[in-house]
Amino acid sequence: MILLDGKETALKVKNTIKEAVTKHKGNGQRVPNLIAVLVGDNKASLSYVKSKVKACDMVGFDSSLIHLETIITEKQLLDLVQKLNNDTAVDGYIVQLPLPKHIDENKILLAINPAKDVDGFHPINIGKLALNLDTIIPATPYGIITLLQEYNIETTSKNVVVIGRSNIVGRPMSILLSQNKPYGNATVTLAHSRTKNLKEITQKADIIIAAIGKAHFITADMIKENAVIIDVGINSIPDASRKRGYRLVGDVDFANVSQKVSFITPVPGGVGPMTIAMLLKNTLHVYEKRIGMSIS
Ligand code: GUN
């Protein structure tokens, strides 16, 4: 069994980005600027956006976190989105999801300038992805493809089962893997909460991508020998032995599943760091488009 080391692979990606930023600076250019918007005080979201801002520092980007109270109105958030769209000093920005229930997520995503949408969530960018046109690829699926590439895990003609049909992970992942291009060309099954006989489906999978959000959902009996397992889940479960009283686990029962597989991502240290690295890569990409110069 080989661990797919997302931490190390993400570091490689970030070092390449850092080198590109240094070159741009050497050419007298400003540095890329990424803004993260967070509404409310969801602990997990706060931790994610802080990691994103910290990663910006590491590669030499300018970045800041705009943290708004849960009670902000939809109109106020739309006004902020307009302000960021118009701010020429901002290359890209993200609005961390989920948003509070009184704010229509789709309305917000639709208002983001697609050229600054470094999450790749705008309908125009998702539409381009579906049509295999040049676009901004959502960071988590992009990170998973990069990790497969790093470990030379072929996807062509493989049976891939993606579990979870979210707009952020499962849906774009299924599109990418079915495209006619390197690290695509797979036969993709997109399974979800209404899928019947999931075990029969996963047992035939060469590669499983678990993005369900349920701790230890994928068990050893559900997979075939030597399968490749990508665990997108980050679930908090009570753990009295930890000072903080909980620990983070994936959607996969790692202890048992890892005995059977050829490759598997750990949680933490698998997909999570890759998501952040690819967000930075997307930001560098939109920045280079804006300044009309690419060295990466
Ligand atoms: N919530 C969970 N993952 C993400 C992500 O990649 N981007 C944003 N904006 N929100 C998220």
XYZ file of C-alpha atoms and ligand atoms in Angstrom:
307
model
C 0.000 0.000 0.000
C 1.301 3.434 -0.915
C 0.119 6.577 0.829
C -0.740 9.423 -1.524
C 1.076 12.210 0.250
C -0.966 15.341 -0.345
C 1.180 17.404 1.961
C 4.362 16.731 0.037
C 2.716 17.051 -3.386
C 1.063 20.313 -2.335
C 4.442 21.602 -1.200
C 5.877 20.883 -4.654
C 3.006 22.792 -6.288
C 3.432 25.683 -3.846
C 7.188 25.846 -4.452
C 6.577 26.154 -8.206
C 4.098 28.959 -7.521
C 6.562 30.671 -5.199
C 9.231 30.581 -7.910
C 6.800 32.112 -10.420
C 5.933 34.913 -7.973
C 9.648 35.619 -7.414
C 10.171 35.860 -11.188
C 7.222 38.221 -11.594
C 8.579 40.387 -8.802
C 11.990 40.335 -10.480
C 10.287 41.615 -13.632
C 8.916 44.550 -11.661
C 5.369 43.184 -11.403
C 3.167 43.366 -8.334
C 2.329 40.056 -6.610
C -0.968 38.132 -6.965
C -3.696 39.154 -4.527
C -6.309 36.687 -3.224
C -9.179 37.640 -0.918
C -11.154 35.126 1.148
C -14.647 36.060 2.319
C -16.149 34.224 5.267
C -19.653 34.798 6.607
C -20.400 33.595 10.137
C -18.375 31.584 12.589
C -18.530 28.003 11.388
C -15.379 26.628 13.054
C -14.380 24.339 10.199
C -14.834 27.109 7.602
C -12.794 29.542 9.694
C -10.007 27.005 9.962
C -10.076 26.374 6.172
C -9.959 30.042 5.201
C -7.176 30.740 7.684
C -5.161 27.918 6.101
C -5.803 29.430 2.676
C -4.591 32.880 3.748
C -1.530 31.345 5.445
C -0.689 29.434 2.264
C -0.844 32.724 0.329
C 1.833 34.113 2.647
C 4.010 31.085 2.040
C 4.049 31.576 -1.754
C 4.402 35.352 -1.571
C 0.847 36.380 -2.535
C -0.926 39.310 -0.961
C -4.070 38.097 0.732
C -6.630 38.991 3.340
C -9.621 37.520 5.051
C -12.862 39.483 5.096
C -14.792 38.011 8.015
C -18.439 39.075 8.236
C -21.057 38.397 10.863
C -23.736 35.750 10.260
C -26.451 38.442 10.333
C -25.141 40.203 7.234
C -27.906 40.516 4.603
C -27.781 38.996 1.133
C -27.747 42.528 -0.301
C -24.727 43.489 1.819
C -22.847 40.420 0.615
C -23.813 41.126 -3.001
C -22.498 44.681 -2.543
C -19.188 43.298 -1.266
C -19.007 40.948 -4.262
C -19.514 43.929 -6.601
C -16.803 45.844 -4.762
C -14.365 42.947 -5.169
C -15.324 42.582 -8.842
C -14.469 46.250 -9.387
C -11.324 46.367 -7.275
C -8.415 46.268 -9.728
C -6.003 45.308 -6.920
C -7.871 42.007 -6.406
C -6.909 39.205 -8.806
C -9.205 36.585 -7.375
C -11.449 35.902 -4.438
C -13.468 33.162 -2.844
C -16.649 33.228 -0.830
C -16.324 30.318 1.564
C -19.284 27.911 1.513
C -21.643 27.038 3.074
C -23.288 30.426 3.556
C -25.917 31.050 6.247
C -29.375 29.803 5.238
C -30.860 33.278 4.687
C -28.380 33.938 1.877
C -28.982 32.384 -1.545
C -25.672 30.734 -2.416
C -26.450 30.555 -6.137
C -27.233 34.254 -6.271
C -23.862 35.057 -4.716
C -21.906 32.674 -6.966
C -23.639 34.094 -10.038
C -22.610 37.645 -9.032
C -18.886 36.795 -8.863
C -16.913 37.943 -11.901
C -16.074 34.605 -13.622
C -12.558 35.928 -14.354
C -11.935 36.377 -10.599
C -13.703 33.155 -9.573
C -10.640 31.214 -8.416
C -12.911 28.526 -6.928
C -14.282 27.815 -10.400
C -17.839 27.698 -9.029
C -19.485 30.273 -11.330
C -21.983 28.686 -13.786
C -19.923 30.006 -16.716
C -16.789 28.292 -15.426
C -18.632 25.054 -14.606
C -20.264 25.219 -18.063
C -16.864 25.575 -19.710
C -15.618 22.628 -17.662
C -18.522 20.524 -18.920
C -17.644 21.488 -22.509
C -13.913 20.795 -22.030
C -13.038 24.452 -22.683
C -10.232 26.357 -20.986
C -11.544 27.313 -17.540
C -10.827 27.535 -13.825
C -11.016 24.016 -12.394
C -12.513 23.716 -8.882
C -9.622 23.238 -6.469
C -10.513 19.890 -4.871
C -11.070 17.940 -8.121
C -8.020 19.705 -9.608
C -5.995 18.625 -6.566
C -7.152 15.021 -6.897
C -6.183 14.900 -10.589
C -2.785 16.408 -9.715
C -2.250 13.801 -7.011
C -3.132 10.949 -9.427
C -0.713 12.461 -11.922
C 2.064 12.777 -9.332
C 1.820 9.047 -8.560
C 1.307 8.032 -12.221
C -2.082 6.509 -11.475
C -3.696 6.003 -14.862
C -7.404 6.709 -15.212
C -7.882 5.799 -18.868
C -10.434 2.986 -19.254
C -10.615 2.551 -15.464
C -13.865 2.170 -13.559
C -14.040 5.170 -11.271
C -16.799 5.568 -8.705
C -17.277 9.066 -7.339
C -19.510 9.091 -4.275
C -21.229 12.398 -3.575
C -22.705 14.755 -6.183
C -21.859 18.156 -4.685
C -21.222 21.100 -6.988
C -17.838 21.583 -5.307
C -16.384 18.077 -5.528
C -18.400 15.145 -6.884
C -20.033 16.725 -9.934
C -16.928 18.518 -11.318
C -14.810 15.450 -10.458
C -17.076 13.218 -12.536
C -16.856 15.655 -15.450
C -13.051 15.887 -15.341
C -12.516 12.150 -15.154
C -14.777 11.479 -18.126
C -13.105 14.051 -20.388
C -11.103 12.920 -23.371
C -7.701 14.003 -22.061
C -4.828 12.767 -19.884
C -6.073 11.752 -16.440
C -9.558 11.566 -17.900
C -10.983 8.865 -20.183
C -12.382 6.931 -17.227
C -15.739 5.186 -17.064
C -17.315 7.218 -14.317
C -20.171 6.318 -12.007
C -21.487 9.182 -9.898
C -23.119 7.609 -6.856
C -25.165 9.531 -4.278
C -27.617 9.187 -1.424
C -30.299 7.639 -3.669
C -27.954 5.070 -5.231
C -29.114 1.492 -4.738
C -26.707 -1.372 -4.084
C -23.744 0.929 -3.590
C -21.549 -1.926 -2.382
C -22.015 -3.833 -5.653
C -20.945 -0.726 -7.540
C -17.927 0.138 -5.388
C -16.702 -3.471 -5.439
C -16.161 -3.090 -9.203
C -14.279 0.196 -8.902
C -10.601 0.548 -9.770
C -10.641 3.994 -8.200
C -13.047 5.305 -5.549
C -13.394 8.975 -4.736
C -15.313 9.364 -1.489
C -16.884 12.789 -0.955
C -19.908 12.002 1.183
C -19.160 13.747 4.465
C -19.827 10.702 6.648
C -17.103 9.345 8.904
C -15.864 5.842 8.012
C -18.626 5.349 5.415
C -16.437 3.301 3.068
C -15.586 -0.014 4.664
C -13.185 -2.779 3.585
C -15.991 -5.059 2.339
C -17.024 -2.389 -0.187
C -13.772 -2.357 -2.138
C -11.837 -4.733 -4.325
C -8.232 -5.728 -3.746
C -5.703 -3.145 -4.972
C -8.224 -0.396 -5.553
C -7.114 3.247 -5.380
C -8.926 5.208 -2.673
C -9.213 8.988 -2.577
C -10.790 10.252 0.621
C -12.184 13.792 0.413
C -14.014 13.671 3.746
C -13.013 15.731 6.765
C -15.269 14.671 9.631
C -14.901 15.523 13.263
C -15.551 12.637 15.681
C -15.422 12.693 19.482
C -12.091 11.536 20.916
C -11.616 11.806 24.678
C -7.914 10.969 24.354
C -7.312 14.285 22.527
C -6.926 17.543 24.374
C -9.440 19.227 22.068
C -11.911 16.345 22.551
C -12.222 15.353 18.887
C -10.205 14.188 15.928
C -10.592 14.493 12.172
C -11.287 11.407 10.088
C -12.188 10.828 6.456
C -15.137 9.140 4.758
C -13.076 5.952 4.600
C -12.454 3.444 7.384
C -8.719 3.905 6.873
C -7.445 1.284 9.342
C -9.210 -1.587 7.567
C -9.480 -0.291 4.011
C -5.760 0.558 3.788
C -4.913 -3.176 4.201
C -6.543 -3.956 0.856
C -5.606 -1.091 -1.430
C -2.760 -0.162 -3.777
C -2.927 3.582 -3.037
C -4.863 5.611 -0.473
C -4.950 9.215 0.731
C -4.632 9.827 4.466
C -6.871 12.253 6.378
C -5.480 14.701 7.265
C -2.605 15.170 4.820
C -4.225 13.876 1.640
C -6.727 15.842 -0.419
C -6.972 18.821 1.997
C -3.513 20.312 1.323
C -4.002 19.724 -2.412
C -7.191 21.810 -2.415
C -5.303 24.766 -0.987
C -2.361 24.386 -3.373
C -4.665 24.309 -6.401
C -6.543 27.384 -5.210
C -3.187 29.175 -5.252
C -2.449 27.780 -8.701
C -5.801 29.063 -9.972
C -5.008 32.458 -8.471
C -1.594 32.580 -10.148
C -3.274 31.638 -13.419
C -5.889 34.451 -13.294
C -3.183 36.903 -12.167
C -0.968 35.968 -15.129
C -3.924 36.395 -17.467
C -4.555 39.849 -16.009
C -0.970 41.035 -16.354
C -0.708 39.301 -19.720
C 2.373 37.318 -18.811
C 2.905 33.677 -17.960
C 6.092 32.101 -16.691
C 4.578 29.063 -15.015
N -16.373 24.960 1.184
C -15.807 23.724 1.154
N -14.847 23.672 0.207
C -14.805 24.896 -0.360
C -14.002 25.456 -1.394
O -13.132 24.816 -2.002
N -14.261 26.770 -1.683
C -15.222 27.492 -1.049
N -15.419 28.755 -1.425
N -15.992 26.979 -0.090
C -15.773 25.693 0.248
